[in-house]
Coordinates of C-alpha atoms and ligand atoms in Angstrom, one line a residue:
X1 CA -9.3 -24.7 -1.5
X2 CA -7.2 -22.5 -3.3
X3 CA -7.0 -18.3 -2.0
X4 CA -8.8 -15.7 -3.9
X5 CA -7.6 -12.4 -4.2
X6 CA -9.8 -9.8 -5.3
X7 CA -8.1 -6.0 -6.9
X8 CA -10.8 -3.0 -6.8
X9 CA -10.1 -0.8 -9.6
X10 CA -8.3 -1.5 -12.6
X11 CA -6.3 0.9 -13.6
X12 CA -2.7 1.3 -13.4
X13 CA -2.2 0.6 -9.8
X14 CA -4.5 -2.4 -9.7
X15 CA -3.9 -4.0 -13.4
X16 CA -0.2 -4.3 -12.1
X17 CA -1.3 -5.4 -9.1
X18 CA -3.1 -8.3 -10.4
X19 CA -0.4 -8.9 -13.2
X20 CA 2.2 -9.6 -10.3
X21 CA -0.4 -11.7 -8.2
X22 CA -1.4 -13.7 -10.8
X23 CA 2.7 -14.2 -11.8
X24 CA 2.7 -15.6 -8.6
X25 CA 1.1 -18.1 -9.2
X26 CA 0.4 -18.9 -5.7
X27 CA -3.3 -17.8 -5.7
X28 CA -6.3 -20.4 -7.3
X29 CA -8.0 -17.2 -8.4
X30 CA -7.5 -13.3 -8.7
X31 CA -10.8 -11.2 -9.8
X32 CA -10.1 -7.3 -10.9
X33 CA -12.7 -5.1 -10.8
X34 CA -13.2 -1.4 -11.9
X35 CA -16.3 0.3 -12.6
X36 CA -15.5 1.1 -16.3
X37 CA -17.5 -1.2 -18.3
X38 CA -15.4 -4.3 -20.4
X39 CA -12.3 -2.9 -19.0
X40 CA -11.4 -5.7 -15.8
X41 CA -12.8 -8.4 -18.2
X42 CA -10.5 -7.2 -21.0
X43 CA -7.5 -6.9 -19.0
X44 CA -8.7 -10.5 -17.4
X45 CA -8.6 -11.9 -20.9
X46 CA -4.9 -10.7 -21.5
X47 CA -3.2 -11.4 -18.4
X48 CA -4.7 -15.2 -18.7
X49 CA -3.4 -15.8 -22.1
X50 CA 0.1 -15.2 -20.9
X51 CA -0.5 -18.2 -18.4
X52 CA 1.3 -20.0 -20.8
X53 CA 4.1 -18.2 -21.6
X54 CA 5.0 -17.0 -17.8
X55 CA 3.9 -20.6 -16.5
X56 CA 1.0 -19.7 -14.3
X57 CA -2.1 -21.7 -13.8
X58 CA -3.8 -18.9 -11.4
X59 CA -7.1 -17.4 -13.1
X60 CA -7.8 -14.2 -14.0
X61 CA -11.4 -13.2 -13.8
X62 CA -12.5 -9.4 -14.6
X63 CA -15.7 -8.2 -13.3
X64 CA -17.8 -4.4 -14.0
X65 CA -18.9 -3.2 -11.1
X66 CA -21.7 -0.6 -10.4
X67 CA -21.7 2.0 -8.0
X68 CA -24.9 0.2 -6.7
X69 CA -23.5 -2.6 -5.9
X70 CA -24.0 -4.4 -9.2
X71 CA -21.5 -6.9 -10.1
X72 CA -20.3 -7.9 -7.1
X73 CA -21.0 -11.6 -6.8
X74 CA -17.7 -12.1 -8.6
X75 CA -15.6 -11.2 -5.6
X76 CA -17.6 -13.2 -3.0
X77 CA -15.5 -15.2 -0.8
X78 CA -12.7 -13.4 -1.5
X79 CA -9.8 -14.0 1.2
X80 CA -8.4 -10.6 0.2
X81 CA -9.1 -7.6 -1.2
X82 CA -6.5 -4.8 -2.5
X83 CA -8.8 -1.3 -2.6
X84 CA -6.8 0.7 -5.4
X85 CA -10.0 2.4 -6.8
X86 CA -9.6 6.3 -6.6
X87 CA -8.0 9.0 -8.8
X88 CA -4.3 9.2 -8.5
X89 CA -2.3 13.2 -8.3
X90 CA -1.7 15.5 -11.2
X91 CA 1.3 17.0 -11.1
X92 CA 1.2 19.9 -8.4
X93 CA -1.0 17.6 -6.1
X94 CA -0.9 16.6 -2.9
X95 CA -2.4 13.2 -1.9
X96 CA -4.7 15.1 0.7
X97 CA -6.4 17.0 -2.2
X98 CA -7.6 13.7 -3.1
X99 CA -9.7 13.2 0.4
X100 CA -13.0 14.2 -0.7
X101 CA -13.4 12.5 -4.3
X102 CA -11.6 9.3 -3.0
X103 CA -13.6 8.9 0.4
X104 CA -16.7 8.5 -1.5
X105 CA -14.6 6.3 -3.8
X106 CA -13.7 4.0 -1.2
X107 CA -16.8 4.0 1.5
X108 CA -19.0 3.3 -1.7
X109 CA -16.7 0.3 -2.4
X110 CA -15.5 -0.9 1.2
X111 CA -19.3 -1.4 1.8
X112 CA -19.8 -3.7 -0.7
X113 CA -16.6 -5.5 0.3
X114 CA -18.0 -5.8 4.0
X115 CA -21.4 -7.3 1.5
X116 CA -19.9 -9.7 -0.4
X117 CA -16.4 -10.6 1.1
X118 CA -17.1 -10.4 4.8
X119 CA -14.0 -12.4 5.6
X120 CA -11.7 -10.6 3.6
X121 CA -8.7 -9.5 4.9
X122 CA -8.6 -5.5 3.2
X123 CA -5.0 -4.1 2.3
X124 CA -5.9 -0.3 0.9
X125 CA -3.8 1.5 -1.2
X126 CA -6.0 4.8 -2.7
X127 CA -4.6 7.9 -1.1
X128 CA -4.5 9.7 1.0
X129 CA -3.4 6.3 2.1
X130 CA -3.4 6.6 5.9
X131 CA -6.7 8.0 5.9
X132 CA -8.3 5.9 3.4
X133 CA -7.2 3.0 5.2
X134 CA -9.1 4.5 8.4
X135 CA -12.6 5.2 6.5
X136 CA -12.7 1.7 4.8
X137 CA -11.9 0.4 8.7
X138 CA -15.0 2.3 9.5
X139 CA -16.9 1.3 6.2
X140 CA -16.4 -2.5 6.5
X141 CA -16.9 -1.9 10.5
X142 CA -14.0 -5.4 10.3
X143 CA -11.7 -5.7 13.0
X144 CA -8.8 -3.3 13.0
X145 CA -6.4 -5.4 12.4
X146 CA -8.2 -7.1 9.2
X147 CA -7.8 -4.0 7.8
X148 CA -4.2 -2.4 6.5
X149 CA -2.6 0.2 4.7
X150 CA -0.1 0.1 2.3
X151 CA 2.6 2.9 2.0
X152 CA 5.7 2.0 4.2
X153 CA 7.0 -1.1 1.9
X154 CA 6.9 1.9 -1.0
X155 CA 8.7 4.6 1.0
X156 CA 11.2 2.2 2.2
X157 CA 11.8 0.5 -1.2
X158 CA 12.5 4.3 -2.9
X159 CA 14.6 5.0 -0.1
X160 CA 16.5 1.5 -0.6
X161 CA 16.9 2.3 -4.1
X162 CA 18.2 5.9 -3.3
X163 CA 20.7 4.7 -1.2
X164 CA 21.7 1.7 -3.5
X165 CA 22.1 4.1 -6.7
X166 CA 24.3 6.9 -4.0
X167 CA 26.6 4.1 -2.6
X168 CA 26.8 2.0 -6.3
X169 CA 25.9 -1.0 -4.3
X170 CA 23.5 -3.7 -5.0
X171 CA 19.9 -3.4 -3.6
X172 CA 20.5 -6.6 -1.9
X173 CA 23.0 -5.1 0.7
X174 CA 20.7 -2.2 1.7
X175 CA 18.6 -2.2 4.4
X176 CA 16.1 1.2 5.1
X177 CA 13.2 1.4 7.4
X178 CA 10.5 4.6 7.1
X179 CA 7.4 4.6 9.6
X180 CA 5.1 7.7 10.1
X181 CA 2.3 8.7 7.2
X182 CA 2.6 8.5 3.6
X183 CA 3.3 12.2 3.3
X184 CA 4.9 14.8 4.5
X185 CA 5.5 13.3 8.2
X186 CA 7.0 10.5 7.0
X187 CA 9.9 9.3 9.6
X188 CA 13.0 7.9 8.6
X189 CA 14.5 6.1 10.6
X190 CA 18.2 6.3 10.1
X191 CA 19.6 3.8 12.9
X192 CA 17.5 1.2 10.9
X193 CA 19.4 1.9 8.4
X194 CA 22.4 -0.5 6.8
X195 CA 24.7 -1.5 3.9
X196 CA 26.3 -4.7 4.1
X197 CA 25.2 -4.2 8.3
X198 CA 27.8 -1.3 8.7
X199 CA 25.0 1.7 9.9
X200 CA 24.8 4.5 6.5
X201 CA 25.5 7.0 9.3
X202 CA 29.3 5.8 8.8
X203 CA 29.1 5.4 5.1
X204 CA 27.5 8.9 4.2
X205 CA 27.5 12.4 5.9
X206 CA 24.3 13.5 7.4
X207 CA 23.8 16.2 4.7
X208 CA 23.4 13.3 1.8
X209 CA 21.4 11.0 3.8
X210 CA 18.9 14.3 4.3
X211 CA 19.1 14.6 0.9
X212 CA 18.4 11.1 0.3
X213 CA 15.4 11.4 3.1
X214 CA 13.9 14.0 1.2
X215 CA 14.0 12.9 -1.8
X216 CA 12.0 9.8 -0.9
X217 CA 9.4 12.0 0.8
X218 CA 8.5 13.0 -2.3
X219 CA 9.3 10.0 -4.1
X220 CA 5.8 9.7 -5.7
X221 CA 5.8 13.4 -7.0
X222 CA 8.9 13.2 -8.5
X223 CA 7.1 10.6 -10.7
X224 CA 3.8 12.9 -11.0
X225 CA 5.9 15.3 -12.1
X226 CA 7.9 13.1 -15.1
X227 CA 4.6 11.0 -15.9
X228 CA 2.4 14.0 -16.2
X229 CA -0.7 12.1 -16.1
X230 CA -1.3 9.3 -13.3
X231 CA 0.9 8.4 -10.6
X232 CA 3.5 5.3 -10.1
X233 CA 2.2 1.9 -10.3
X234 CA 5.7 -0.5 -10.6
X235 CA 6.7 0.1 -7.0
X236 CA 3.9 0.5 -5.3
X237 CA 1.7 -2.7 -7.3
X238 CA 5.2 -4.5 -6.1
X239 CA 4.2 -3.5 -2.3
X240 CA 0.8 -4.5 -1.9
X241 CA 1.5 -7.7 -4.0
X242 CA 4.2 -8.7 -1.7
X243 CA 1.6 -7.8 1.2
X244 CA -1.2 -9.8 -0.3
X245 CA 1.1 -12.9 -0.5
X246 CA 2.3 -12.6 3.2
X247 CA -1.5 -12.8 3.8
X248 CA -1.9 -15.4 1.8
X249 CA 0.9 -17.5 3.1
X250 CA 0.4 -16.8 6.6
X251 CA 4.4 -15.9 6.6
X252 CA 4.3 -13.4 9.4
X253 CA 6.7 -11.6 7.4
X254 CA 7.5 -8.5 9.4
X255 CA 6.7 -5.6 7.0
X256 CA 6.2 -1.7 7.6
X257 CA 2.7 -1.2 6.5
X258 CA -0.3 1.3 7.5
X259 CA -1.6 -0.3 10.6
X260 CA -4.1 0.1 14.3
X261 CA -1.5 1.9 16.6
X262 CA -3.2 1.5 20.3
X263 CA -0.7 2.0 22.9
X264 CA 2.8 0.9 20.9
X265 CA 5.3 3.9 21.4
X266 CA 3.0 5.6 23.6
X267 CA 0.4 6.4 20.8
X268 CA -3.1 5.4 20.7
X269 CA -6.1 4.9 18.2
X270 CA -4.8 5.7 14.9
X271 CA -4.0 4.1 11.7
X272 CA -0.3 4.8 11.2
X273 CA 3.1 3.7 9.1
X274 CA 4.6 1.1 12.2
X275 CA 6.3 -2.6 11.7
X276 CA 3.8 -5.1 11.7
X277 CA 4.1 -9.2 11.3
X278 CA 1.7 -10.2 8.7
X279 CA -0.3 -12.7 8.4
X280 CA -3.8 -14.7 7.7
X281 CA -5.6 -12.7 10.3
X282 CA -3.8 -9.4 8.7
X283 CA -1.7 -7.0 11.1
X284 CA -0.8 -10.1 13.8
X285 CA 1.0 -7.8 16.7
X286 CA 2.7 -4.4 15.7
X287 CA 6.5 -4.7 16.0
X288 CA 8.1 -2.7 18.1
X289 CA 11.8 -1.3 17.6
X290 CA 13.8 0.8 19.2
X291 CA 13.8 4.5 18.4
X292 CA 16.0 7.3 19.2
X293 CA 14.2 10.6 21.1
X294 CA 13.9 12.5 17.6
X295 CA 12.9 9.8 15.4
X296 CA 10.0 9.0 18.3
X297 CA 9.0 12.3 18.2
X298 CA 9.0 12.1 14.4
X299 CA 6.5 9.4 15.0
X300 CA 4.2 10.9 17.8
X301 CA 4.0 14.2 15.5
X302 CA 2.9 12.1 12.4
X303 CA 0.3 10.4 14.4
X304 CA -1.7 13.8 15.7
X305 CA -1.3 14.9 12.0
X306 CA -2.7 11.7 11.1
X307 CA -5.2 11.4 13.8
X308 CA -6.5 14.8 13.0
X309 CA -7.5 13.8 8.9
X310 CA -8.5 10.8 10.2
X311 CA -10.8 12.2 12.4
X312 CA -11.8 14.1 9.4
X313 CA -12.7 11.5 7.0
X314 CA -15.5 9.7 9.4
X315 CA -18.3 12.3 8.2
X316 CA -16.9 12.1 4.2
Ligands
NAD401 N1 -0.4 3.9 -1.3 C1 0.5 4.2 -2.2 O1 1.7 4.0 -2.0 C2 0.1 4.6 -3.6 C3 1.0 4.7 -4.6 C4 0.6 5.1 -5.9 C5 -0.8 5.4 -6.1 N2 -1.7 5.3 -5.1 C6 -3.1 5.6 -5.3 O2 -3.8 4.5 -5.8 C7 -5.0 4.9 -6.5 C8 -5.0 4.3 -7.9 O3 -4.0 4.8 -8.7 P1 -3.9 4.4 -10.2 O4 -2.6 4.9 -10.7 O5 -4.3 3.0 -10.4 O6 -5.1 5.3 -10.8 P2 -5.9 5.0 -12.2 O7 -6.7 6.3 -12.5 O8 -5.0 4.4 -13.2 O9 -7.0 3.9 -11.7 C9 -8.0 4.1 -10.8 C10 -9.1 3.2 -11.3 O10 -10.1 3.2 -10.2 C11 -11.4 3.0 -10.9 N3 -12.5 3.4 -10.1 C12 -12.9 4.6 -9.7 N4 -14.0 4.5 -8.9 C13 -14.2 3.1 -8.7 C14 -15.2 2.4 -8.0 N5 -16.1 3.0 -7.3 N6 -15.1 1.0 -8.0 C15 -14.1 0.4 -8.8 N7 -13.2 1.1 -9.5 C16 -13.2 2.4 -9.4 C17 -11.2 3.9 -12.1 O11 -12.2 3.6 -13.1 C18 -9.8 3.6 -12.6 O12 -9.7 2.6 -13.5 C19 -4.9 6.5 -6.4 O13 -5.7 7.0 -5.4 C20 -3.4 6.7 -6.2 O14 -3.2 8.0 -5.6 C21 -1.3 4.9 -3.8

């Protein structure tokens, strides 16, 4: 039997999602939902009539969804399920001012996922991510590790890019690694950081790679800020695609992703940006490397920040 994939919400985030999934062309079906009524089945209709032109059989199926639950059925079974429902930042905005409106946002539809999809493995992506991904752990009551976060492949991709565009050097030679939260403890990791395998610590001076750092930490505003309205969707729709097909596959493709911390690095019970391998059963093992003091106490700091909201978001 062929995988299904299911998208919640269909708006920018999620219609690109399911755009790149189905391009795939590795999935028998992909089902986008969204509570706005005509909307999935609309987009459904468009992304399958370019089957034929990008040369993909998957199907697109678009499904309205009520806040009761109606509509549902159409995701049943689903292997996976990508949460992207939730309003993005207006310029000005931080993710956390999103906590209240989004929690209710995605309890109302991790619930139905633990309903209709009880397999599923659940990658979330609504923000604030790390703690979103903690409340739709408790909503779906799945096992931690069925249940991941994505925010890491983003922040390290905008980071890669940075560094690409500083040095004028393909992409392809640049290597970057971020752990921590999506947000303001994000922790670069800088001796995971190469061009060509010589470390960017000998390539630029530590001023620049700050500046670089920083400018990735607020990677996603800067694109508030030019949008105006919404938030990016190329980048990040290109993360948790990638994440949903190392699912999919079962690759075990090592990736840095939102995931159950308990014990790694010292640092217990808390959803946090680490290295995981994943996989069919989700988050297989976190994957640990080796930090220096400051970027480990980068980490511990993001995790009680973390930990903290996260605690927070339980009674939302
Ligand atoms: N994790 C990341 O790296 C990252 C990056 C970018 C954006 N985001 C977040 O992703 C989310 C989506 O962003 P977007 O740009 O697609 O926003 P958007 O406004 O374009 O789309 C959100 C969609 O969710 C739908 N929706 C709302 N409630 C729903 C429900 N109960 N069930 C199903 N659908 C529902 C809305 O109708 C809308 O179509 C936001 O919370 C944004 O902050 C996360």
């Amino acid at each position: 039997m062929g995988k299904k994939v299911t998208v919640v919400g269909a708006g920018f985030y999620g219609s690109t999602t399911a755009q790149r999934l189905a391009e795939y062309d590795v999935f028998e079906t992909v089902v986008l939902t969204d509570i706005i009524e005509g909307k999935p089945e609309g987009l459904a209709l468009d992304l399958n009539q370019s089957r034929s032109i990008e040369g993909f059989e998957t199907k697109v199926i678009g499904a309205t969804t009520g806040v009761d639950g109606s509509g549902y059925e159409a995701i049943a079974g689903s292997d996976i399920v990508v949460i992207t429902a939730g309003l993005p930042r207006k310029p000005g905005m931080s993710r956390m001012d999103l906590l209240e409106v989004n929690a209710k946002i995605v309890r109302g539809v991790a619930e139905q996922v633990a309903k209709h999809a009880p397999n599923a493995i659940v990658i979330v992506v609504s923000n604030p991510l790390d703690e979103m991904t903690a409340l739709a752990q408790l909503a779906t009551q799945f096992p931690k590790n069925r249940v991941i976060g994505q925010a890491g492949m983003l922040d390290t991709a905008r980071f890669t890019h940075f560094v690409a565009e500083e040095l004028k050097v393909p992409v392809g030679s640049v290597k970057t690694l971020t752990l921590g939260s999506h947000g303001d403890t994000m922790v670069p990791v800088p001796s995971r950081c190469t061009v060509d395998g010589k470390p960017l610590s000998d390539l630029l001076p530590a001023e620049k790679i700050e500046e670089l750092v920083t400018r990735t930490r607020n990677g996603g505003a800067e694109v508030v800020a030019l949008l105006k309205t919404g938030s990016a969707y190329y980048a990040p729709s290109a993360a948790a695609a990638r994440m949903a097909k190392a699912v999919a596959e079962d690759s075990g493709e090592v990736m840095p992703v939102c995931a159950w911390v308990d014990g790694e690095y010292g640092i217990s019970g808390v959803y946090l940006g680490v290295e995981a391998a994943i996989g069919a059963t989700g988050a297989k093992n976190i994957v640990l490397t080796d930090l220096s003091e400051s970027e480990l106490a980068g980490l511990k700091e993001a995790a009680e920040a973390v930990r903290a909201k996260q605690a927070d978001v339980a009674g939302l």
